[in-house]
PDB file of C-alpha atoms in Angstrom:
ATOM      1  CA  UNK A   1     -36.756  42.367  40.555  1.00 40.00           C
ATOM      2  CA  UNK A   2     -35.013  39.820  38.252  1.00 41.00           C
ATOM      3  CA  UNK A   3     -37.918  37.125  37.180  1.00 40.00           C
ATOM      4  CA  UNK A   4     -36.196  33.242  37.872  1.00 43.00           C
ATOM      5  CA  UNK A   5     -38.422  31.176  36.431  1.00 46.00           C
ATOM      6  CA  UNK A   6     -39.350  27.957  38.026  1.00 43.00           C
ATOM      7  CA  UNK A   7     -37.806  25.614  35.867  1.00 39.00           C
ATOM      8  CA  UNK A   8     -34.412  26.864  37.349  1.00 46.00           C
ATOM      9  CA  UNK A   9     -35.274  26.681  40.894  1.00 44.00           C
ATOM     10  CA  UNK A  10     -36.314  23.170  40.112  1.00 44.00           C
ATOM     11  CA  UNK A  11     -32.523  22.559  38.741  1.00 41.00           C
ATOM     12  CA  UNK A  12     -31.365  23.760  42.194  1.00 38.00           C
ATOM     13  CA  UNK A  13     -33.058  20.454  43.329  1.00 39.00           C
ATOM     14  CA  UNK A  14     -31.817  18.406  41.236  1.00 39.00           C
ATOM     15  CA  UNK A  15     -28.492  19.200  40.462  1.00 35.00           C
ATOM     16  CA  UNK A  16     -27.446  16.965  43.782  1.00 33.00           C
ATOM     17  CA  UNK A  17     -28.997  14.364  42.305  1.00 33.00           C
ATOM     18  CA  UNK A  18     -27.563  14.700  38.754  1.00 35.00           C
ATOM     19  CA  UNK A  19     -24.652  15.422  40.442  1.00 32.00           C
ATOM     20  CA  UNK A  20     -24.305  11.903  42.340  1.00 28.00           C
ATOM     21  CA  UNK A  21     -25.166  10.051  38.946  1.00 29.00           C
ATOM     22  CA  UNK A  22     -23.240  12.168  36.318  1.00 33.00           C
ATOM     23  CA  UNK A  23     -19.995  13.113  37.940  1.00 29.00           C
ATOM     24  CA  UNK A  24     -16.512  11.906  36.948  1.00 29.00           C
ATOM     25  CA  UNK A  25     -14.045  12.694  34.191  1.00 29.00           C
ATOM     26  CA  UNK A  26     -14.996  14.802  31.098  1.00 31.00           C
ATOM     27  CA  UNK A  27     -16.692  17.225  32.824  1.00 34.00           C
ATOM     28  CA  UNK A  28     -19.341  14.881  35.036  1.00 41.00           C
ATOM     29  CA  UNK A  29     -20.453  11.609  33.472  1.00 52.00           C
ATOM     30  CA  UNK A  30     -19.369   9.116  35.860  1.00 49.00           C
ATOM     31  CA  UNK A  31     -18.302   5.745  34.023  1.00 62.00           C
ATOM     32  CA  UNK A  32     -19.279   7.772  31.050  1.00 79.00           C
ATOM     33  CA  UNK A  33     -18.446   5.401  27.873  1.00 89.00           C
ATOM     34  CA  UNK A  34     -18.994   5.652  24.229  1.00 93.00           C
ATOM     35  CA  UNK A  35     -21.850   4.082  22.572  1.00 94.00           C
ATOM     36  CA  UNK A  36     -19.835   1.803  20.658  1.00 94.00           C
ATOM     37  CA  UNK A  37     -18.224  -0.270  24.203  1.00 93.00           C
ATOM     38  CA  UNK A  38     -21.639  -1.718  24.960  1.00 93.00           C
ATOM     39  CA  UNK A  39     -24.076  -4.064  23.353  1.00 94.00           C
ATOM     40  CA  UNK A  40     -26.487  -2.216  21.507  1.00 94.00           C
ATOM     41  CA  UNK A  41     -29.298  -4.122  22.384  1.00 93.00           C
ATOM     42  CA  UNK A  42     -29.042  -3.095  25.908  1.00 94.00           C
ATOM     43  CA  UNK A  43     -29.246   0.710  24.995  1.00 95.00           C
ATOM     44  CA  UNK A  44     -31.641   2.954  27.104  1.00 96.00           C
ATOM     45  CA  UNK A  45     -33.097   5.468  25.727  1.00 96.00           C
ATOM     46  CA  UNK A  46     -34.495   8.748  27.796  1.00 96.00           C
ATOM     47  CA  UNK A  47     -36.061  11.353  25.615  1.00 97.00           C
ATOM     48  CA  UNK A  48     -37.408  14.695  26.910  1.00 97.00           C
ATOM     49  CA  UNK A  49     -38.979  17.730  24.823  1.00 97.00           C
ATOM     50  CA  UNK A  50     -39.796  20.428  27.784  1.00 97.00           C
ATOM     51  CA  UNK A  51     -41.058  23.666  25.873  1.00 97.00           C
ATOM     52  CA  UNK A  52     -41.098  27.113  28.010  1.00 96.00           C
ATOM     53  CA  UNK A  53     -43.555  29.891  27.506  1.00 96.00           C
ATOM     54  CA  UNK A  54     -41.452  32.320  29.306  1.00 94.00           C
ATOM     55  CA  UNK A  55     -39.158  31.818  26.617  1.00 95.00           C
ATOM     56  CA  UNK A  56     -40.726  30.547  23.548  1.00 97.00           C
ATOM     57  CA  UNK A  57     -38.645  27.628  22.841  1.00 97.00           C
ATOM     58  CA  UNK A  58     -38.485  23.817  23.120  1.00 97.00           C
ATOM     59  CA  UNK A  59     -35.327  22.199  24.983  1.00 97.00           C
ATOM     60  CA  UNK A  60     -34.878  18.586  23.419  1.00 97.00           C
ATOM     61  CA  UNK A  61     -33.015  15.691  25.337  1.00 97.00           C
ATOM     62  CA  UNK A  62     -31.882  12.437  24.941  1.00 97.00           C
ATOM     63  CA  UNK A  63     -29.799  10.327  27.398  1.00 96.00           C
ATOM     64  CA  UNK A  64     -28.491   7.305  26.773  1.00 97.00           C
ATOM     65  CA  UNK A  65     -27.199   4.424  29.230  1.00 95.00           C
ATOM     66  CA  UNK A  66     -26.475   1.174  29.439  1.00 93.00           C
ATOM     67  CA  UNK A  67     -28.637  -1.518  30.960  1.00 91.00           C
ATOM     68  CA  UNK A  68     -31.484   0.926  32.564  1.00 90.00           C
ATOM     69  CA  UNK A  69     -32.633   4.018  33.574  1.00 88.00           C
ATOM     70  CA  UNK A  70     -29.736   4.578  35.433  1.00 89.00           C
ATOM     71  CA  UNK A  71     -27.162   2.394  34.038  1.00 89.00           C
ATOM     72  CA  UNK A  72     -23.797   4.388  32.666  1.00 92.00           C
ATOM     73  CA  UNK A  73     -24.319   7.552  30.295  1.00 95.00           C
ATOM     74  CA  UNK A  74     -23.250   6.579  27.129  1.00 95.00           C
ATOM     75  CA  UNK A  75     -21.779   9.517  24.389  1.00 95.00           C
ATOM     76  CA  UNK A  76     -22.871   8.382  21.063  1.00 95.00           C
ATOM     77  CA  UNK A  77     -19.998   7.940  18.887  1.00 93.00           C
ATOM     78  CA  UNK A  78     -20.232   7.441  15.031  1.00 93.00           C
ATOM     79  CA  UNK A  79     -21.659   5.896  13.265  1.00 95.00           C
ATOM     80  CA  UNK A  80     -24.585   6.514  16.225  1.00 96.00           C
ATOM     81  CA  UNK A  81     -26.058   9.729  16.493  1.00 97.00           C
ATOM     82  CA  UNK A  82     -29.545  10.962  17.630  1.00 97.00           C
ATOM     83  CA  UNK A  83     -31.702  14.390  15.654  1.00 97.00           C
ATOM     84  CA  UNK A  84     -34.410  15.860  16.137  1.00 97.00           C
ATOM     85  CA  UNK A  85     -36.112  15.721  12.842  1.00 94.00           C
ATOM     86  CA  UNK A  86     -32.713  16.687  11.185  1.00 94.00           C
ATOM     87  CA  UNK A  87     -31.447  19.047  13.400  1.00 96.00           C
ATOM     88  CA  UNK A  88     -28.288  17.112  15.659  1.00 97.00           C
ATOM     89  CA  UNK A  89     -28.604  16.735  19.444  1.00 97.00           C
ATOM     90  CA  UNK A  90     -24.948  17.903  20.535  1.00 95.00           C
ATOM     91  CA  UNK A  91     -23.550  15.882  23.498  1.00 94.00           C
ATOM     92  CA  UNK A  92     -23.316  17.798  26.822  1.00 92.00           C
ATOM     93  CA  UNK A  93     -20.677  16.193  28.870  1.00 90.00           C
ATOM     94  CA  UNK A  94     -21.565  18.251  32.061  1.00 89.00           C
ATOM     95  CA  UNK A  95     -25.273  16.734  32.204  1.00 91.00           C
ATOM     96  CA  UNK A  96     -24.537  13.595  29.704  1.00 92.00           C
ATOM     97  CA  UNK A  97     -27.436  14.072  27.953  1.00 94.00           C
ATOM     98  CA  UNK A  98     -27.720  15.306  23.649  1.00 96.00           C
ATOM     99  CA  UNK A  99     -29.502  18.335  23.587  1.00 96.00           C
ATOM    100  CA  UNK A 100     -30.661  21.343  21.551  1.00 96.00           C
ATOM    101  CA  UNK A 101     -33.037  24.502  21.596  1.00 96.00           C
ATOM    102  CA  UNK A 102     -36.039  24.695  19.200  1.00 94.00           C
ATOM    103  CA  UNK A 103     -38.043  27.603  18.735  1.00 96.00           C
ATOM    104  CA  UNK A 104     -41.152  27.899  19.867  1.00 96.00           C
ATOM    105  CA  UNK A 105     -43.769  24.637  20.980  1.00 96.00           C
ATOM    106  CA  UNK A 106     -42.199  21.212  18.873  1.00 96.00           C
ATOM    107  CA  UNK A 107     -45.278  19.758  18.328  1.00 95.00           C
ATOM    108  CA  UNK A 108     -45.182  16.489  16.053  1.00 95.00           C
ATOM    109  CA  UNK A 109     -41.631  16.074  15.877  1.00 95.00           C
ATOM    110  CA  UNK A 110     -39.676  12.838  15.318  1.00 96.00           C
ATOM    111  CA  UNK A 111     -36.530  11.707  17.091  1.00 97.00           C
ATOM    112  CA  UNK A 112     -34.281   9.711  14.875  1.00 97.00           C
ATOM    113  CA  UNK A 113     -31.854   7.516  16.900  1.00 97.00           C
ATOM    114  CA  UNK A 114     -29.184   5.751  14.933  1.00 96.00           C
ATOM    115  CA  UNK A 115     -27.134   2.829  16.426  1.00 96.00           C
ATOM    116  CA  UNK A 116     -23.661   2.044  16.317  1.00 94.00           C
ATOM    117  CA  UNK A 117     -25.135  -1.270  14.103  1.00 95.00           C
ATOM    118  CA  UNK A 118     -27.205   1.051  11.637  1.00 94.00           C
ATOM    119  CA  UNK A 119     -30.470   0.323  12.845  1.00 94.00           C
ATOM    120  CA  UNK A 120     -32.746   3.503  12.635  1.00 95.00           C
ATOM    121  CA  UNK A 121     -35.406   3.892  15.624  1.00 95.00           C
ATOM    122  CA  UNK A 122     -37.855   6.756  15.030  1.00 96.00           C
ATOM    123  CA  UNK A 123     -40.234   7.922  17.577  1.00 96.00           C
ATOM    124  CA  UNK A 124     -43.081  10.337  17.085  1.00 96.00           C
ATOM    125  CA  UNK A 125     -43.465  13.135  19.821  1.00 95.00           C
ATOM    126  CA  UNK A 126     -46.851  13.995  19.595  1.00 94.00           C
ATOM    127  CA  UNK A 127     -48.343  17.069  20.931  1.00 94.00           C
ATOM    128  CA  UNK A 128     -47.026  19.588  23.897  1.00 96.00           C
ATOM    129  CA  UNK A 129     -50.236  19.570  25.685  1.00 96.00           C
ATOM    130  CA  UNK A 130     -50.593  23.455  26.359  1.00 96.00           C
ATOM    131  CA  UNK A 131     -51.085  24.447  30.037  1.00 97.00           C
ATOM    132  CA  UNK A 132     -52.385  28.231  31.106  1.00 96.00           C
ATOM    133  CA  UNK A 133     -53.881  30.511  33.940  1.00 95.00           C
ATOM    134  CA  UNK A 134     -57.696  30.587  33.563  1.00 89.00           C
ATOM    135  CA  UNK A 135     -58.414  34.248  33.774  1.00 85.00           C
ATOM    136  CA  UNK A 136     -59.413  35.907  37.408  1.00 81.00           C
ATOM    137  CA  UNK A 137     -57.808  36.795  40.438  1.00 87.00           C
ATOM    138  CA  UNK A 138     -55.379  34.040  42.167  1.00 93.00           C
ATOM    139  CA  UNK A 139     -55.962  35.159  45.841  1.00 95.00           C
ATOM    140  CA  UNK A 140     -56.614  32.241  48.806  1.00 96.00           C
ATOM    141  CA  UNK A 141     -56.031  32.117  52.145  1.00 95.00           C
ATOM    142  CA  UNK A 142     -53.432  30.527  53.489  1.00 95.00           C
ATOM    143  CA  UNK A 143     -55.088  28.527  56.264  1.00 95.00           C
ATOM    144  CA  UNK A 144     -57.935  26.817  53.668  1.00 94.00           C
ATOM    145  CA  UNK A 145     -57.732  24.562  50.913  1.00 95.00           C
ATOM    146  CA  UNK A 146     -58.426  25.834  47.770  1.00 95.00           C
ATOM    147  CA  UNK A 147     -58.502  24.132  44.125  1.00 95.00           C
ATOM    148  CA  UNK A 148     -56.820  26.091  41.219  1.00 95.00           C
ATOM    149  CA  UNK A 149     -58.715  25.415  37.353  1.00 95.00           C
ATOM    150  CA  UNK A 150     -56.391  25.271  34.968  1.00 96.00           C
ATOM    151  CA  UNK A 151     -56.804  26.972  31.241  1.00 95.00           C
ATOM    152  CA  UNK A 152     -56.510  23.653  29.204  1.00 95.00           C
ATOM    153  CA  UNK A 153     -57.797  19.926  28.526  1.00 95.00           C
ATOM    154  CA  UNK A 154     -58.502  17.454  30.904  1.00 97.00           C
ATOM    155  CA  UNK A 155     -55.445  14.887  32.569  1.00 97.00           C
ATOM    156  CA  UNK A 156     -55.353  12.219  30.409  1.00 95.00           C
ATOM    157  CA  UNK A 157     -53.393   8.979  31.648  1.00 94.00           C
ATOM    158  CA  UNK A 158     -49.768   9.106  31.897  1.00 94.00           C
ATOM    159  CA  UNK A 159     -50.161  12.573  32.312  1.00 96.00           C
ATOM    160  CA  UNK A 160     -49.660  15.031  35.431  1.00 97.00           C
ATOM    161  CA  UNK A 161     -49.759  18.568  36.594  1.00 97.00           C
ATOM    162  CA  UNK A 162     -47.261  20.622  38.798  1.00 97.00           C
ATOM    163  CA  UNK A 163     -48.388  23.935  40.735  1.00 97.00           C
ATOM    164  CA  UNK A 164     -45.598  26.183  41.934  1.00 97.00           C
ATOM    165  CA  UNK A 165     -46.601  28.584  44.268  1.00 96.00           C
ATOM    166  CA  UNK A 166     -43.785  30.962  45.503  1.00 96.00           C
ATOM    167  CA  UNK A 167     -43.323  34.223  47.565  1.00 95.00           C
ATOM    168  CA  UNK A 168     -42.998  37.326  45.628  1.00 94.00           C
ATOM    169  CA  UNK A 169     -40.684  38.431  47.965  1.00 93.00           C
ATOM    170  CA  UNK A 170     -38.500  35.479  47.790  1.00 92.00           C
ATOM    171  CA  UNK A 171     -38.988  33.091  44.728  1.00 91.00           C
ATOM    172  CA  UNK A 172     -36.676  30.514  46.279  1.00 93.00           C
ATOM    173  CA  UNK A 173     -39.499  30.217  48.915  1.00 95.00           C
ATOM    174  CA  UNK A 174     -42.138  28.126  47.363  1.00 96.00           C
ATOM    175  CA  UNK A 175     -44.204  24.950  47.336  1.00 96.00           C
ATOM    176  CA  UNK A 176     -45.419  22.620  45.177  1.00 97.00           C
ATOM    177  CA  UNK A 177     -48.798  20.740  44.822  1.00 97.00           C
ATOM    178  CA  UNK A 178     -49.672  17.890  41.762  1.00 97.00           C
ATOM    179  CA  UNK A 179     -52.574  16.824  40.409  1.00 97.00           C
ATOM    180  CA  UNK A 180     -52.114  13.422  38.329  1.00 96.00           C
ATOM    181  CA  UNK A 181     -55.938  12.049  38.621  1.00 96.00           C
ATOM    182  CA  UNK A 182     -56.802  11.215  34.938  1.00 96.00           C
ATOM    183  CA  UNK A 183     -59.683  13.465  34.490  1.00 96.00           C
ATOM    184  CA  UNK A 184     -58.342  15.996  36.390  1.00 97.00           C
ATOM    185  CA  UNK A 185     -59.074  19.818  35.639  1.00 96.00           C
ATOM    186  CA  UNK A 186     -57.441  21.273  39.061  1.00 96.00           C
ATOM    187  CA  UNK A 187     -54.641  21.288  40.977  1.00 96.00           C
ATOM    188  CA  UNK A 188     -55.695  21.367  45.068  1.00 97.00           C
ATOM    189  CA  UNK A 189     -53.723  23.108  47.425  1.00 97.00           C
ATOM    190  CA  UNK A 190     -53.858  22.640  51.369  1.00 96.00           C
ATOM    191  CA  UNK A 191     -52.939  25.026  53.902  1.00 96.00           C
ATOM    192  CA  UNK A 192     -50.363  22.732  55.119  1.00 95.00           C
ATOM    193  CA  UNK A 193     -48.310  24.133  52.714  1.00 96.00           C
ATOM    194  CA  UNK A 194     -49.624  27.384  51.856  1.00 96.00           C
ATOM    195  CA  UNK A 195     -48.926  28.512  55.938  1.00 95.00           C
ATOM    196  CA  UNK A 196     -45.266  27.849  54.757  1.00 95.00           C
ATOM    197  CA  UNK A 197     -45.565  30.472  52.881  1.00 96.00           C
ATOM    198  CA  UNK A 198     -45.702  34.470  54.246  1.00 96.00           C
ATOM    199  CA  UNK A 199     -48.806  36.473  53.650  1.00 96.00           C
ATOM    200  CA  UNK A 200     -48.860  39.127  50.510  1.00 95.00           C
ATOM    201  CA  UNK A 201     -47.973  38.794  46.715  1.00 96.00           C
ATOM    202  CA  UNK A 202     -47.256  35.690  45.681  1.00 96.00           C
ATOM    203  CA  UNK A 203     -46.433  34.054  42.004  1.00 96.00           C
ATOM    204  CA  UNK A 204     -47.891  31.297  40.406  1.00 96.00           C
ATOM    205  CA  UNK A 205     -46.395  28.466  37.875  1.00 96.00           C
ATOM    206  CA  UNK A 206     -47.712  25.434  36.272  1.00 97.00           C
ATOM    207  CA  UNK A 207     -46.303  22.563  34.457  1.00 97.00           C
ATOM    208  CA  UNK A 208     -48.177  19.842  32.106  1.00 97.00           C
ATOM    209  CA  UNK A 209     -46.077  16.461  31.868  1.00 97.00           C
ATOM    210  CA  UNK A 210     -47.118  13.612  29.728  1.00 96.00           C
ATOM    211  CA  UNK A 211     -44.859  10.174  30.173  1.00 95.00           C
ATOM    212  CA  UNK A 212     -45.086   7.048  28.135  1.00 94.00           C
ATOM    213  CA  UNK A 213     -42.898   4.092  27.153  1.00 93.00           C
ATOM    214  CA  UNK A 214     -43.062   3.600  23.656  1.00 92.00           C
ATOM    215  CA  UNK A 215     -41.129   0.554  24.376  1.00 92.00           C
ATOM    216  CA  UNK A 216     -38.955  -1.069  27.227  1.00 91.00           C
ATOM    217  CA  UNK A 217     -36.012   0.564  25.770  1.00 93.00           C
ATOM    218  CA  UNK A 218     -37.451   3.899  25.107  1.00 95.00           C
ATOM    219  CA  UNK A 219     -38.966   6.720  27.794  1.00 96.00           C
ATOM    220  CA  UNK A 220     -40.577  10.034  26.392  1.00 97.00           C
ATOM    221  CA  UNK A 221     -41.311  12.896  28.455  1.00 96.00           C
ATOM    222  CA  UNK A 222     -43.241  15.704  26.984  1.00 96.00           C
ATOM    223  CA  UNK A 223     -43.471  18.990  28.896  1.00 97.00           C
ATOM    224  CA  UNK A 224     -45.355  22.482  29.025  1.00 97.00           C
ATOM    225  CA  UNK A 225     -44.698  25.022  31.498  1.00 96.00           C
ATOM    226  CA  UNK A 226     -46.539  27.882  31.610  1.00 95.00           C
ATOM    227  CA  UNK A 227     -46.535  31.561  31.811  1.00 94.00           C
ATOM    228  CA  UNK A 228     -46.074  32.991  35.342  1.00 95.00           C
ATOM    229  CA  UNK A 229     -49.165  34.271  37.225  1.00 95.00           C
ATOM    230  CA  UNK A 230     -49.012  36.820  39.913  1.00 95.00           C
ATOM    231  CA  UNK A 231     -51.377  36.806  42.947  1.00 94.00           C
ATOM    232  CA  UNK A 232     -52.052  37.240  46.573  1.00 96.00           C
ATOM    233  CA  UNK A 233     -52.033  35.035  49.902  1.00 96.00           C
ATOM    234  CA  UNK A 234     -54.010  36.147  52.667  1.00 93.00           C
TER     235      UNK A 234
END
């Protein structure tokens, strides 16, 4: 069976909703502009380092808009430009975001963001808070709660945790608990959901998410998803 992981099933949700903000000309940025039409005071800045296990690499993002978070995408034209350390973030007119692939977990990395004035904003990254399967058997029942320990450190604040829990059969069908309690060391599931699902092998994700605001221009999302887990529902 071909292995989807969960980070594109989670694009099939929200594509629509990309979609609705990003479409127009050039390939979907509604109202895109460049950088260089707006007051660069009034610059927001989204940044998003999302590293996969599955694959071994870091995906690095930066969208820019005008006003807020979801003001007009703005293309960075020169002199503006936005790395990674000094590796370029290429624009993406289908998504209108700046992006590029790093190898393996990007731990400490800097994002250098260069206006269309010359001012220079660097912002430190930090650590990809690593996120596994603590080793055992993943089998519940479907019709019982049940709290699943994660291999890793405690939620600190700002900080959350995604379970993915899908049928083995059908990796489409799946649900989805959190756990964003600062402390937290499990994610609990309740058979609400897990009846939605059908009896037999099932597969397991997680995802570790840590969000902060450097400033009130500036948004960094750090994320670690995990390696996939198979187990049972009863």
């Amino acid at each position: 069976m071909n292995t989807l992981n969960f980070w594109r099933q989670s694009i099939l949700v929200i594509l629509p909703t990309l979609a609705f903000f990003n479409m127009g000309a050039e390939g979907g940025c509604a109202n895109s502009e460049d950088s260089s039409d707006v007051a660069q005071d009034e610059i927001v800045a989204q940044h998003w380092l999302y590293y996969n296990a599955k694959s071994d690499k870091t995906d690095v993002r930066s969208t820019f808009r005008f006003g807020n978070d979801l003001g007009t995408v703005l293309q960075l034209n020169a002199p503006a430009k936005v790395s990674f350390g000094t590796m370029p973030l290429g624009f993406d007119p289908n998504f209108g975001w700046h992006h590029s692939e790093v190898p393996g977990v990007a731990n400490n990395g800097t994002i250098v963001y260069l206006n269309n004035e010359g001012q220079e904003a660097r912002l430190q990254t930090g650590v990809i808070e690593p996120i596994a399967f603590a080793t055992g058997p993943l089998a519940f029942a479907r019709a019982e709660s049940a709290s699943l320990a994660w291999q890793g450190t405690p939620l600190q604040p700002g900080e959350d945790v995604e379970l993915f829990v899908a049928s083995a059969a059908n990796r489409l069908n799946f649900v989805r608990f959190t756990a964003s309690a600062a402390g937290a060391t499990a994610v609990v599931m309740t058979p609400d959901r897990l009846a939605q699902l059908p009896p037999g092998g099932a597969i397991f994700a997680l995802k570790r998410h840590k969000n902060s605001r450097p400033n009130a221009k500036t948004k960094l999302t750090v994320s670690y998803e995990s390696l996939d887990a198979a187990g049972e529902l009863r």
